Amino acid sequence: MPFYVTTPIYYVNAEPHLGHAYSTIAADVLARHRRQRGEDVFFLTGTDEHGEPVAQAAERQGLTPQQLVDQNAPRFREMGERIGASNDFFIRTTDPEHVARVQEVVQRVHDNGHVYEGTYEGWYCPRCADFKTESELGEGNTCAIHEIRLEREREQNWFFRLSAFEDELKRLYAERPDFVAPSFRRNEALSFIEGGLQDVSLSRAKLSWGVPLPWQREQVVYVWFDALLNYYTALSYAREEEDLTDRFWPASWHVIGKDILKFHCVYWPAFLLAAGLEPPERLYVHGYLLMGEKKMSKSLGNVLDPNEVVERFGSDALRFYCFREVSFGQDGNVSAAGFETRYETELANDWGNLASRTLAMIERYRGGVVPDGEVDPVLGEGEDALAGIDGVVRELLDRAELSQALEAIWARVRRLNRYVEETKPWELAKDAAQSDRLDRVLYNLAEGVRTLALVLHPYIPETSGRLLDALSEGNRELDAFGARAGGAHVERIPPLFPKLEAR
Ligand code: MSP
């Protein structure tokens, strides 16, 4: 089963911040989970390198745009590595292969009769790279997102006949009710379409930093079409020896933030249809991470640097925090203090302690060998039953419900902690007559921790990997989920999430 998941590609004229890391981690969790299911996964991320702000920033710094993007793109690549992203390729829209493929597709849209020459007159926000309609304008002709005064643009350029795709898009949304998730975002996209679509510029005449339009090389392809096409072009050159397009297109999931909904949920499927290509299967639109009620963004200066967070808490803690603190799909506040609390209470106490205690008790009472035992019926009952958690996680992650799946896992972490308190293995160990009972409890703890570490692996791969190794579980696939007999050797390891002062 092919599974192709993407992140938005990031603008290189800003420093990577936690908002960018968020989209990448979400897509990474989905990619890792599907690999665990033995699926044929391709995971793409990268950088969006053309457009006006890049050209302007380069000029200010006395660099060519190419020099600027070459200098900045590695920061995004490194951010991915630091947060444990397992992407299969990193695309840059300045890659010559991307440029050539964009020209091919744009030419096809032209040849299919969906392009015409016209005059654009209206408001343009260079930071959004968006031509704003009157209804999208803020007060005093400002950009409602960036709060900057907009220039009125007038230029001769080429248009994409978006309006001609209104009915086809409505049909697509009707036939595929889960095309966009969560459903309130689907409704938002659909009402945009139902409000009536206007044609959009396909090229810019005033810019030179971009992909030259094949039939009029003085103009460049509008940066959003250039950027969106990355999802398609990457497959053609990510592997030297193989064109992956047939294997992975259409994409299974595009993970995006809510600010880029219109481009992805409206322009993108229409543009693909115009090129005779299949639209993606699904899009997941997440909310914003806010700091002090405002969207975290470089221009507002309220950013958490993911590198600093990783340095302090570790990459797994960052990955975990993103989906615990803020319900995936909604907006929510993050803060350094919030990190600390979650880290201490959930990672260090709930999970880290449970793992350490389990390993320590098996070593102390059973010489480091997991005893034979049977599943304790109390752990198989109720809403937080351990058995079947893999099915629950699969079902939720099929819908990209990252916070709900993590909450389902955490309910089982709490259940196992209660099990320790209820059974008190340290007391059973004092009484030889309770030896069988102790075997059973230790067996259930080892199995519980092993299976939870497996379903947690996509979220917190580094520490779960260490824990699974300590439990002699070499497998990372969900096939390994089924019950394992006793007999495995376990070893104690340093705390997975050391107390902050001890780090
Ligand atoms: N280059 C375009 C995307 C092109 S995709 C074909 C872009 N880049 S971006 O760098 O500005 O943003 C990329 C993603 O990061 C967006 O999905 C955006 O929502 C996300 N985030 C940026 N700041 C964010 C938060 N504060 N919170 C959550 N995600 C936000 O848009």
Coordinates of C-alpha atoms and ligand atoms in Angstrom, one line a residue:
M1 CA 0.0 0.0 0.0
P2 CA 1.6 3.3 -1.0
F3 CA 1.3 6.2 1.5
Y4 CA 2.6 9.6 0.4
V5 CA 2.5 12.4 3.0
T6 CA 3.8 15.9 2.7
T7 CA 4.5 19.1 4.8
P8 CA 4.1 22.6 3.4
I9 CA 7.4 23.8 2.0
Y10 CA 8.8 26.6 4.1
Y11 CA 9.7 30.1 3.2
V12 CA 13.5 30.4 3.5
N13 CA 13.5 34.1 4.3
A14 CA 12.6 33.5 7.9
E15 CA 14.3 31.5 10.6
P16 CA 12.7 28.1 11.3
H17 CA 10.4 28.3 14.3
L18 CA 8.1 26.0 16.3
G19 CA 5.2 26.6 13.9
H20 CA 7.2 25.1 11.1
A21 CA 8.4 22.2 13.2
Y22 CA 4.8 21.5 14.1
S23 CA 3.7 20.8 10.5
T24 CA 6.8 18.6 10.0
I25 CA 6.3 16.6 13.2
A26 CA 2.7 16.0 12.4
A27 CA 3.5 14.6 9.0
D28 CA 6.4 12.6 10.4
V29 CA 4.2 10.9 13.0
L30 CA 1.9 9.8 10.2
A31 CA 4.8 8.6 8.0
R32 CA 6.3 6.6 10.9
H33 CA 3.0 5.1 11.8
R34 CA 2.4 3.9 8.3
R35 CA 5.9 2.5 8.0
Q36 CA 5.1 0.6 11.2
R37 CA 2.1 -0.9 9.4
G38 CA 4.4 -2.2 6.6
E39 CA 3.1 0.3 4.1
D40 CA 5.2 1.7 1.2
V41 CA 5.8 5.2 2.5
F42 CA 7.1 8.4 1.0
F43 CA 7.5 11.5 3.1
L44 CA 8.3 14.8 1.6
T45 CA 9.3 18.2 3.1
G46 CA 11.4 21.1 1.8
T47 CA 11.7 24.8 1.1
D48 CA 9.8 27.4 -1.0
E49 CA 12.5 29.6 -2.3
H50 CA 11.1 31.9 -5.0
G51 CA 9.1 35.0 -4.7
E52 CA 9.3 38.7 -3.8
P53 CA 10.3 38.6 -0.2
V54 CA 13.3 36.5 -0.9
A55 CA 14.4 38.8 -3.8
Q56 CA 14.0 41.8 -1.5
A57 CA 15.8 40.3 1.4
A58 CA 18.7 39.3 -0.8
E59 CA 19.0 42.8 -2.2
R60 CA 19.0 44.2 1.4
Q61 CA 21.8 41.9 2.3
G62 CA 23.8 42.5 -0.9
L63 CA 23.4 38.9 -2.0
T64 CA 21.9 37.3 -5.1
P65 CA 18.6 35.5 -4.4
Q66 CA 20.4 32.2 -5.1
Q67 CA 23.1 33.0 -2.5
L68 CA 20.4 33.9 0.1
V69 CA 18.4 30.7 -0.4
D70 CA 21.6 28.6 -0.4
Q71 CA 22.5 30.1 2.9
N72 CA 19.1 29.7 4.5
A73 CA 17.7 26.4 3.1
P74 CA 20.1 24.3 5.2
R75 CA 18.6 25.7 8.4
F76 CA 15.3 24.1 7.5
R77 CA 17.0 20.8 6.6
E78 CA 18.8 20.9 9.9
M79 CA 15.7 21.7 11.9
G80 CA 14.1 18.6 10.4
E81 CA 17.0 16.5 11.4
R82 CA 17.0 17.9 14.9
I83 CA 13.3 17.1 15.5
G84 CA 13.7 13.6 14.2
A85 CA 12.0 14.0 10.8
S86 CA 12.3 10.8 8.8
N87 CA 11.6 12.5 5.4
D88 CA 12.6 10.5 2.3
F89 CA 13.5 13.6 0.4
F90 CA 14.0 17.3 0.9
I91 CA 12.8 19.4 -2.1
R92 CA 14.0 22.9 -2.9
T93 CA 12.0 24.8 -5.4
T94 CA 15.3 26.1 -6.9
D95 CA 16.2 22.5 -7.9
P96 CA 16.6 22.5 -11.7
E97 CA 14.5 19.3 -11.9
H98 CA 11.6 21.0 -10.1
V99 CA 11.9 24.1 -12.3
A100 CA 11.7 22.0 -15.5
R101 CA 8.8 19.9 -14.3
V102 CA 6.8 23.0 -13.2
Q103 CA 7.3 24.4 -16.7
E104 CA 6.0 21.2 -18.2
V105 CA 2.9 21.1 -16.1
V106 CA 2.1 24.8 -16.6
Q107 CA 2.5 24.4 -20.3
R108 CA 0.1 21.5 -20.1
V109 CA -2.5 23.7 -18.3
H110 CA -1.9 26.3 -21.1
D111 CA -2.3 23.8 -23.9
N112 CA -5.5 22.4 -22.3
G113 CA -7.0 25.9 -22.7
H114 CA -7.2 27.0 -19.1
V115 CA -4.9 30.0 -19.4
Y116 CA -5.4 33.5 -20.9
E117 CA -3.7 36.8 -20.9
G118 CA -5.3 39.7 -19.0
T119 CA -4.7 42.7 -16.8
Y120 CA -4.5 42.2 -13.1
E121 CA -5.6 45.1 -10.9
G122 CA -6.0 44.8 -7.2
W123 CA -4.3 44.4 -3.9
Y124 CA -1.3 42.2 -3.4
C125 CA 0.4 41.1 -0.2
P126 CA 4.0 40.1 -0.9
R127 CA 4.2 38.3 2.4
C128 CA 1.2 36.1 1.7
A129 CA 2.1 36.1 -1.9
D130 CA -1.6 36.5 -2.3
F131 CA -3.8 38.7 -4.5
K132 CA -6.5 39.8 -2.0
T133 CA -10.1 40.1 -2.8
E134 CA -12.0 43.1 -1.3
S135 CA -13.6 40.9 1.3
E136 CA -10.2 39.6 2.5
L137 CA -8.8 43.1 3.1
G138 CA -8.2 44.5 6.5
E139 CA -9.1 48.1 7.5
G140 CA -7.3 50.7 5.4
N141 CA -6.4 48.3 2.6
T142 CA -4.1 46.2 4.9
C143 CA -3.3 42.5 4.9
A144 CA -5.5 41.1 7.7
I145 CA -2.8 38.5 8.4
H146 CA 0.4 40.5 8.3
E147 CA -1.1 43.9 9.3
I148 CA 0.8 45.7 6.6
R149 CA -0.4 48.3 4.2
L150 CA -0.9 46.8 0.7
E151 CA 0.2 48.1 -2.6
R152 CA -2.3 48.3 -5.4
E153 CA -0.9 46.3 -8.3
R154 CA -1.6 46.7 -12.0
E155 CA 0.1 44.4 -14.5
Q156 CA -0.4 42.5 -17.6
N157 CA -0.1 38.8 -16.8
W158 CA -1.5 35.4 -17.5
F159 CA -4.5 34.0 -15.7
F160 CA -5.6 30.6 -14.7
R161 CA -9.3 30.0 -15.3
L162 CA -10.1 28.9 -11.8
S163 CA -13.7 30.0 -12.2
A164 CA -14.2 27.2 -14.8
F165 CA -13.5 24.6 -12.1
E166 CA -16.2 25.7 -9.7
D167 CA -18.6 22.9 -10.5
E168 CA -15.9 20.2 -10.7
L169 CA -14.6 21.3 -7.3
K170 CA -18.1 21.2 -5.8
R171 CA -18.5 17.7 -7.2
L172 CA -15.2 16.6 -5.7
Y173 CA -16.2 17.9 -2.3
A174 CA -19.6 16.2 -2.6
E175 CA -18.2 12.8 -3.7
R176 CA -15.4 12.9 -1.1
P177 CA -16.8 14.1 2.2
D178 CA -13.4 13.5 3.9
F179 CA -11.3 15.3 1.2
V180 CA -10.5 18.0 3.8
A181 CA -10.3 17.4 7.6
P182 CA -11.3 18.4 10.2
S183 CA -14.8 18.9 8.9
F184 CA -15.1 22.5 9.9
R185 CA -12.2 23.3 7.6
R186 CA -13.9 21.3 4.8
N187 CA -16.9 23.6 5.3
E188 CA -14.7 26.7 5.2
A189 CA -13.2 25.5 1.9
L190 CA -16.5 24.6 0.4
S191 CA -18.1 27.9 1.3
F192 CA -15.2 29.7 -0.3
I193 CA -16.0 27.7 -3.5
E194 CA -19.7 28.2 -3.2
G195 CA -19.1 32.0 -2.8
G196 CA -18.0 32.0 -6.4
L197 CA -14.5 31.6 -7.8
Q198 CA -12.6 34.3 -9.6
D199 CA -9.8 33.6 -12.0
V200 CA -6.3 34.0 -10.5
S201 CA -3.0 35.2 -11.8
L202 CA -0.8 32.4 -13.0
S203 CA 2.2 34.6 -13.6
R204 CA 3.9 37.7 -12.4
A205 CA 5.3 40.2 -14.9
K206 CA 7.2 42.4 -12.4
L207 CA 9.3 39.7 -10.8
S208 CA 12.3 37.9 -12.1
W209 CA 13.1 35.5 -9.2
G210 CA 11.0 32.5 -10.1
V211 CA 10.3 29.9 -12.7
P212 CA 10.2 31.5 -16.2
L213 CA 6.9 31.0 -17.9
P214 CA 7.6 28.6 -20.8
W215 CA 5.7 30.7 -23.4
Q216 CA 6.8 34.1 -22.2
R217 CA 10.1 33.8 -20.4
E218 CA 10.1 37.4 -19.2
Q219 CA 7.4 36.5 -16.7
V220 CA 7.7 34.0 -13.9
V221 CA 5.1 31.5 -12.6
Y222 CA 3.1 32.8 -9.7
V223 CA 5.0 31.5 -6.7
W224 CA 2.0 29.6 -5.2
F225 CA 1.7 27.4 -8.3
D226 CA 5.4 26.9 -8.4
A227 CA 5.3 25.9 -4.7
L228 CA 2.2 23.7 -4.8
L229 CA 3.7 21.8 -7.6
N230 CA 6.5 20.6 -5.4
Y231 CA 4.3 17.8 -4.1
Y232 CA 4.1 16.4 -7.7
T233 CA 7.5 17.3 -9.1
A234 CA 9.6 15.8 -6.3
L235 CA 8.4 12.3 -7.1
S236 CA 10.0 12.5 -10.6
Y237 CA 13.6 13.1 -9.3
A238 CA 13.8 12.2 -5.6
R239 CA 15.4 8.9 -6.7
E240 CA 18.0 8.9 -9.3
E241 CA 17.2 5.4 -10.6
E242 CA 13.4 5.6 -10.4
D243 CA 10.5 8.0 -11.2
L244 CA 8.2 7.6 -8.2
T245 CA 5.3 9.4 -9.7
D246 CA 3.2 6.4 -10.7
R247 CA 3.9 4.7 -7.5
F248 CA 2.9 7.6 -5.1
W249 CA 0.7 10.0 -7.0
P250 CA -1.9 11.1 -5.9
A251 CA -0.6 12.1 -2.5
S252 CA -2.4 10.4 0.4
W253 CA -2.2 13.4 2.8
H254 CA -1.1 17.0 2.6
V255 CA -0.6 18.3 6.1
I256 CA -1.0 22.1 6.1
G257 CA -1.7 25.1 8.4
K258 CA -5.0 26.9 8.3
D259 CA -3.4 30.0 6.8
I260 CA -2.8 28.2 3.5
L261 CA -6.2 26.5 3.2
K262 CA -7.4 28.4 0.1
F263 CA -4.3 27.6 -1.9
H264 CA -4.4 23.9 -1.0
C265 CA -8.1 23.2 -0.8
V266 CA -9.2 25.3 -3.7
Y267 CA -6.5 26.3 -6.1
W268 CA -4.5 23.1 -5.9
P269 CA -7.1 20.6 -6.8
A270 CA -8.4 22.8 -9.6
F271 CA -4.9 23.3 -11.0
L272 CA -4.3 19.6 -11.0
L273 CA -7.6 18.9 -12.8
A274 CA -6.6 21.5 -15.4
A275 CA -3.3 19.7 -16.0
G276 CA -5.2 16.3 -16.3
L277 CA -3.7 15.1 -13.0
E278 CA -5.5 13.5 -10.0
P279 CA -6.1 15.7 -6.9
P280 CA -4.6 14.5 -3.6
E281 CA -6.6 12.0 -1.6
R282 CA -6.8 14.1 1.6
L283 CA -5.7 17.3 3.2
Y284 CA -5.4 17.9 6.9
V285 CA -5.6 21.5 8.1
H286 CA -4.1 22.2 11.5
G287 CA -4.4 25.2 13.6
Y288 CA -1.9 27.7 15.0
L289 CA 0.5 27.4 17.9
L290 CA 0.0 30.7 19.7
M291 CA 2.1 32.5 22.2
G292 CA 0.3 35.0 24.3
E293 CA -2.8 34.6 22.2
K294 CA -1.0 35.5 19.0
K295 CA 0.2 33.4 16.1
M296 CA 3.8 32.6 16.6
S297 CA 5.6 34.3 13.8
K298 CA 8.9 35.9 13.2
S299 CA 7.5 39.3 12.4
L300 CA 5.7 39.4 15.7
G301 CA 8.9 38.3 17.5
N302 CA 7.1 35.8 19.7
V303 CA 8.7 32.6 18.5
L304 CA 10.0 29.5 20.4
D305 CA 13.1 28.3 18.6
P306 CA 12.8 24.6 18.2
N307 CA 16.5 24.2 18.5
E308 CA 16.5 25.7 21.9
V309 CA 13.6 23.5 23.0
V310 CA 15.3 20.4 21.7
E311 CA 18.5 21.3 23.5
R312 CA 16.6 21.7 26.8
F313 CA 14.0 19.0 26.6
G314 CA 15.1 16.7 23.8
S315 CA 13.4 16.1 20.5
D316 CA 10.9 13.5 21.7
A317 CA 9.7 15.9 24.4
L318 CA 9.1 18.6 21.7
R319 CA 7.3 16.1 19.5
F320 CA 5.1 14.9 22.3
Y321 CA 4.3 18.3 23.7
C322 CA 3.0 19.6 20.3
F323 CA 0.1 17.2 20.3
R324 CA -0.6 17.0 24.0
E325 CA -0.8 20.7 24.8
V326 CA -2.8 21.7 21.8
S327 CA -5.5 19.5 20.3
F328 CA -4.4 18.9 16.7
G329 CA -6.7 20.8 14.4
Q330 CA -7.4 23.6 16.9
D331 CA -5.4 26.7 17.8
G332 CA -3.7 26.6 21.2
N333 CA -1.2 28.4 23.4
V334 CA 2.2 27.1 24.0
S335 CA 4.8 28.4 26.4
A336 CA 8.1 27.5 28.0
A337 CA 6.4 26.9 31.3
G338 CA 3.8 24.7 29.7
F339 CA 6.6 22.6 28.3
E340 CA 8.2 22.2 31.7
T341 CA 4.9 21.0 33.3
R342 CA 4.1 18.4 30.6
Y343 CA 7.6 17.2 30.6
E344 CA 7.7 16.6 34.3
T345 CA 4.2 15.3 34.9
E346 CA 3.7 13.2 31.8
L347 CA 7.0 12.2 30.3
A348 CA 9.2 12.0 33.4
N349 CA 6.6 10.8 35.9
D350 CA 3.8 9.0 34.1
W351 CA 5.8 7.3 31.4
G352 CA 9.5 7.5 32.3
N353 CA 8.9 6.2 35.8
L354 CA 6.6 3.5 34.7
A355 CA 9.3 2.2 32.3
S356 CA 12.1 2.5 34.9
R357 CA 10.1 0.8 37.6
T358 CA 9.1 -2.0 35.3
L359 CA 12.7 -2.7 34.2
A360 CA 14.1 -2.3 37.7
M361 CA 11.5 -4.7 39.3
I362 CA 12.1 -7.4 36.6
E363 CA 15.8 -7.1 37.3
R364 CA 15.5 -7.1 41.1
Y365 CA 12.9 -9.8 41.5
R366 CA 13.4 -12.0 38.4
G367 CA 17.1 -11.6 37.5
G368 CA 16.3 -9.5 34.4
V369 CA 14.2 -12.1 32.7
V370 CA 10.5 -11.4 32.0
P371 CA 8.6 -14.2 33.7
D372 CA 6.0 -16.3 31.9
G373 CA 2.5 -15.2 32.6
E374 CA -0.9 -14.6 31.2
V375 CA -2.8 -11.4 30.4
D376 CA -4.4 -10.0 33.5
P377 CA -8.1 -9.7 32.8
V378 CA -8.3 -6.4 34.6
L379 CA -6.1 -4.8 32.0
G380 CA -8.3 -6.0 29.2
E381 CA -11.5 -4.4 30.5
G382 CA -13.1 -1.0 30.2
E383 CA -12.5 2.0 28.1
D384 CA -8.7 2.1 28.7
A385 CA -8.2 -1.6 28.0
L386 CA -4.6 -2.3 26.9
A387 CA -5.6 -5.0 24.4
G388 CA -6.6 -3.5 21.1
I389 CA -4.9 -0.1 21.6
D390 CA -3.1 -0.6 18.3
G391 CA -6.5 -0.8 16.5
V392 CA -7.7 2.3 18.3
V393 CA -4.5 4.1 17.2
R394 CA -4.7 2.9 13.6
E395 CA -8.3 4.0 13.3
L396 CA -7.6 7.5 14.7
L397 CA -4.4 8.0 12.7
D398 CA -6.2 7.0 9.6
R399 CA -8.1 10.3 10.1
A400 CA -4.9 12.1 11.2
E401 CA -6.3 12.6 14.7
L402 CA -2.9 12.9 16.3
S403 CA -4.0 14.3 19.7
Q404 CA -6.9 11.8 20.1
A405 CA -4.6 8.9 19.3
L406 CA -2.0 10.1 21.8
E407 CA -4.7 10.7 24.5
A408 CA -5.9 7.1 23.9
I409 CA -2.3 5.8 24.5
W410 CA -1.9 8.0 27.5
A411 CA -5.1 6.6 29.1
R412 CA -3.3 3.3 29.0
V413 CA -0.2 4.7 30.4
R414 CA -2.2 6.0 33.3
R415 CA -4.0 2.6 33.6
L416 CA -0.7 0.7 33.9
N417 CA 0.5 3.1 36.6
R418 CA -2.7 2.4 38.5
Y419 CA -2.0 -1.3 38.0
V420 CA 1.4 -0.9 39.7
E421 CA -0.3 0.8 42.6
E422 CA -3.1 -1.7 42.8
T423 CA -0.9 -4.8 42.7
K424 CA 2.1 -3.5 44.7
P425 CA 4.7 -5.9 43.3
W426 CA 7.2 -4.8 46.0
E427 CA 4.9 -6.4 48.6
L428 CA 4.2 -9.5 46.5
A429 CA 8.0 -9.9 46.4
K430 CA 8.2 -10.3 50.2
D431 CA 5.9 -13.3 50.2
A432 CA 7.0 -16.5 48.6
A433 CA 3.4 -17.7 48.4
Q434 CA 2.7 -14.8 46.0
S435 CA 5.4 -15.8 43.5
D436 CA 3.0 -16.8 40.7
R437 CA 1.1 -13.6 41.2
L438 CA 4.3 -11.6 41.0
D439 CA 5.2 -13.4 37.8
R440 CA 1.9 -12.4 36.3
V441 CA 2.1 -8.8 37.4
L442 CA 5.7 -8.4 36.0
Y443 CA 4.7 -10.1 32.8
N444 CA 1.8 -7.7 32.4
L445 CA 3.9 -4.7 33.1
A446 CA 6.6 -5.8 30.6
E447 CA 4.0 -6.5 28.0
G448 CA 2.1 -3.3 28.7
V449 CA 5.2 -1.1 28.4
R450 CA 6.4 -3.0 25.3
T451 CA 3.1 -2.5 23.4
L452 CA 2.7 1.1 24.5
A453 CA 6.3 1.8 23.5
L454 CA 5.4 0.4 20.0
V455 CA 2.4 2.6 19.5
L456 CA 4.3 5.6 20.9
H457 CA 7.2 5.0 18.6
P458 CA 6.0 7.3 15.8
Y459 CA 5.5 10.1 18.4
I460 CA 8.7 9.7 20.4
P461 CA 10.9 7.5 18.3
E462 CA 14.2 8.1 20.1
T463 CA 13.2 7.2 23.6
S464 CA 10.8 4.4 22.5
G465 CA 13.6 2.9 20.5
R466 CA 15.9 2.8 23.6
L467 CA 13.1 1.3 25.7
L468 CA 12.2 -1.4 23.2
D469 CA 15.9 -2.3 23.0
A470 CA 16.0 -2.5 26.7
L471 CA 13.1 -4.9 26.5
S472 CA 14.8 -7.0 23.8
E473 CA 12.2 -6.1 21.3
G474 CA 14.0 -5.7 18.0
N475 CA 10.9 -5.2 16.0
R476 CA 9.4 -1.7 15.5
E477 CA 6.4 -2.8 13.4
L478 CA 2.9 -3.1 14.6
D479 CA 2.9 -6.7 13.6
A480 CA 5.0 -7.2 16.8
F481 CA 2.1 -5.9 18.8
G482 CA 0.6 -9.3 19.5
A483 CA 1.3 -10.9 22.9
R484 CA 4.9 -12.1 23.5
A485 CA 5.7 -15.0 25.8
G486 CA 8.0 -14.5 28.8
G487 CA 11.7 -15.2 28.7
A488 CA 13.0 -12.0 27.2
H489 CA 16.0 -10.5 28.9
V490 CA 15.6 -6.9 29.9
E491 CA 18.2 -4.4 31.1
R492 CA 18.0 -1.2 33.2
I493 CA 18.7 2.0 31.3
P494 CA 19.1 5.6 32.4
P495 CA 15.9 7.5 32.8
L496 CA 14.2 8.2 29.5
F497 CA 13.2 11.7 30.6
P498 CA 15.6 12.8 33.3
K499 CA 14.4 15.5 35.7
L500 CA 15.0 18.9 34.2
E501 CA 17.5 19.9 36.8
A502 CA 19.5 16.8 36.2
R503 CA 19.7 17.2 32.4
Ligands
MSP1 N1 5.7 28.5 1.6 C1 4.3 28.5 2.0 C2 3.7 27.1 1.9 C3 3.8 26.5 0.5 S1 3.3 24.8 0.5 C4 3.1 24.5 -1.1 C5 4.2 28.8 3.5 N2 5.3 28.8 4.2 S2 5.5 29.2 5.8 O1 6.9 28.9 6.1 O2 5.0 30.5 6.0 O3 4.6 28.3 6.6 C6 4.6 26.9 6.4 C7 3.7 26.2 7.4 O4 4.0 26.5 8.7 C8 2.2 26.7 7.2 O5 1.4 25.5 7.1 C9 1.9 27.4 8.4 O6 0.6 27.3 8.9 C10 2.8 26.7 9.4 N3 3.0 27.6 10.5 C11 3.8 28.7 10.6 N4 3.5 29.3 11.8 C12 2.7 28.6 12.5 C13 2.2 28.6 13.8 N5 2.5 29.6 14.6 N6 1.5 27.5 14.3 C14 1.3 26.4 13.5 N7 1.7 26.4 12.3 C15 2.1 27.6 11.6 O7 3.1 29.2 4.0

